[in-house]
Amino acid sequence: MNAYELQALRHIFAMTIDECATWIAQTGDSESWRQWENGKCAIPDCVVEQLLAMRQQRKKHLHAIIEKINNRIGNNTMRFFPDLTAFQRVYPDGNFI
């Protein structure tokens, strides 16, 4: 992982440098985190592993949400009707309004 990826993941997780230093690096050393993001120091393996695990967990959560939506409406698209007449052609007995 490089400095840009580190910074991008921090932004994806909507965390501040101080929060990352406390909760991900578990050192509370914000200056070290800044040096990693600036590329001045190598990122410790434990930090990389933690971020990759968090990214994987986030991916699982997103896929679960997508799956739930797809199961509810049948797929990931919604049918569009430009007007009531077009709707009634497909659902002649439907009284949804």
CSV table of C-alpha atoms in Angstrom, one decimal:
chain,number,residue,atom,x,y,z
A,1,MET,CA,0.0,0.0,0.0
A,2,ASN,CA,1.3,3.4,-0.9
A,3,ALA,CA,0.7,6.8,0.7
A,4,TYR,CA,-2.1,7.7,-1.7
A,5,GLU,CA,-4.0,4.5,-1.1
A,6,LEU,CA,-3.6,5.0,2.7
A,7,GLN,CA,-5.1,8.5,2.4
A,8,ALA,CA,-7.9,7.3,0.0
A,9,LEU,CA,-8.9,4.6,2.4
A,10,ARG,CA,-9.0,7.1,5.3
A,11,HIS,CA,-11.3,9.3,3.3
A,12,ILE,CA,-13.5,6.4,2.3
A,13,PHE,CA,-14.0,5.5,5.9
A,14,ALA,CA,-14.6,9.2,6.7
A,15,MET,CA,-12.0,9.3,9.4
A,16,THR,CA,-9.6,12.0,10.6
A,17,ILE,CA,-5.9,11.5,11.0
A,18,ASP,CA,-6.3,11.5,14.7
A,19,GLU,CA,-9.1,8.9,14.6
A,20,CYS,CA,-7.0,6.6,12.3
A,21,ALA,CA,-3.9,7.0,14.6
A,22,THR,CA,-6.1,6.0,17.6
A,23,TRP,CA,-8.3,3.3,16.2
A,24,ILE,CA,-6.4,1.8,13.3
A,25,ALA,CA,-2.7,2.2,14.2
A,26,GLN,CA,-3.7,2.1,17.9
A,27,THR,CA,-0.8,4.3,18.8
A,28,GLY,CA,-2.5,7.7,19.0
A,29,ASP,CA,0.5,9.1,17.1
A,30,SER,CA,-1.0,11.4,14.6
A,31,GLU,CA,2.3,12.7,13.4
A,32,SER,CA,3.4,9.2,12.3
A,33,TRP,CA,0.1,8.8,10.3
A,34,ARG,CA,0.8,12.1,8.6
A,35,GLN,CA,4.3,10.9,7.7
A,36,TRP,CA,2.8,7.7,6.2
A,37,GLU,CA,0.3,9.7,4.1
A,38,ASN,CA,3.1,12.0,2.9
A,39,GLY,CA,5.2,9.1,1.9
A,40,LYS,CA,8.0,10.0,4.3
A,41,CYS,CA,7.9,6.7,6.2
A,42,ALA,CA,6.9,3.2,5.4
A,43,ILE,CA,3.5,2.2,6.5
A,44,PRO,CA,3.6,-0.6,9.1
A,45,ASP,CA,2.3,-4.0,8.0
A,46,CYS,CA,-0.2,-4.2,10.8
A,47,VAL,CA,-1.8,-0.9,9.6
A,48,VAL,CA,-2.0,-2.2,6.1
A,49,GLU,CA,-3.6,-5.4,7.2
A,50,GLN,CA,-6.1,-3.6,9.4
A,51,LEU,CA,-7.1,-1.3,6.6
A,52,LEU,CA,-7.4,-4.1,4.1
A,53,ALA,CA,-9.6,-6.0,6.5
A,54,MET,CA,-11.8,-2.9,7.0
A,55,ARG,CA,-12.0,-2.5,3.2
A,56,GLN,CA,-13.1,-6.1,2.8
A,57,GLN,CA,-15.7,-5.8,5.6
A,58,ARG,CA,-17.1,-2.6,4.0
A,59,LYS,CA,-17.3,-4.5,0.6
A,60,LYS,CA,-19.3,-7.3,2.3
A,61,HIS,CA,-21.7,-4.8,3.9
A,62,LEU,CA,-22.2,-3.0,0.5
A,63,HIS,CA,-22.9,-6.3,-1.3
A,64,ALA,CA,-25.3,-7.3,1.4
A,65,ILE,CA,-27.2,-4.0,0.9
A,66,ILE,CA,-27.2,-4.5,-2.8
A,67,GLU,CA,-28.5,-8.1,-2.4
A,68,LYS,CA,-31.3,-6.9,-0.1
A,69,ILE,CA,-32.3,-4.3,-2.7
A,70,ASN,CA,-32.2,-6.7,-5.5
A,71,ASN,CA,-34.3,-9.3,-3.6
A,72,ARG,CA,-36.9,-6.6,-2.8
A,73,ILE,CA,-37.4,-5.3,-6.4
A,74,GLY,CA,-36.2,-8.2,-8.4
A,75,ASN,CA,-33.1,-6.6,-9.8
A,76,ASN,CA,-31.1,-3.4,-9.5
A,77,THR,CA,-33.2,-1.4,-11.8
A,78,MET,CA,-36.6,0.2,-11.4
A,79,ARG,CA,-39.2,0.4,-14.1
A,80,PHE,CA,-40.0,3.8,-15.3
A,81,PHE,CA,-43.4,4.9,-16.7
A,82,PRO,CA,-43.5,8.3,-18.4
A,83,ASP,CA,-47.2,8.8,-17.6
A,84,LEU,CA,-50.2,7.1,-16.0
A,85,THR,CA,-51.4,5.7,-19.3
A,86,ALA,CA,-48.1,3.8,-19.8
A,87,PHE,CA,-48.4,2.5,-16.2
A,88,GLN,CA,-52.0,1.4,-16.8
A,89,ARG,CA,-51.1,-0.5,-19.9
A,90,VAL,CA,-48.7,-2.7,-17.9
A,91,TYR,CA,-50.9,-2.9,-14.7
A,92,PRO,CA,-54.5,-2.5,-16.0
A,93,ASP,CA,-56.1,-3.7,-12.8
A,94,GLY,CA,-53.6,-1.9,-10.5
A,95,ASN,CA,-54.8,0.8,-8.3
A,96,PHE,CA,-51.5,2.0,-6.8
A,97,ILE,CA,-52.1,5.8,-6.9
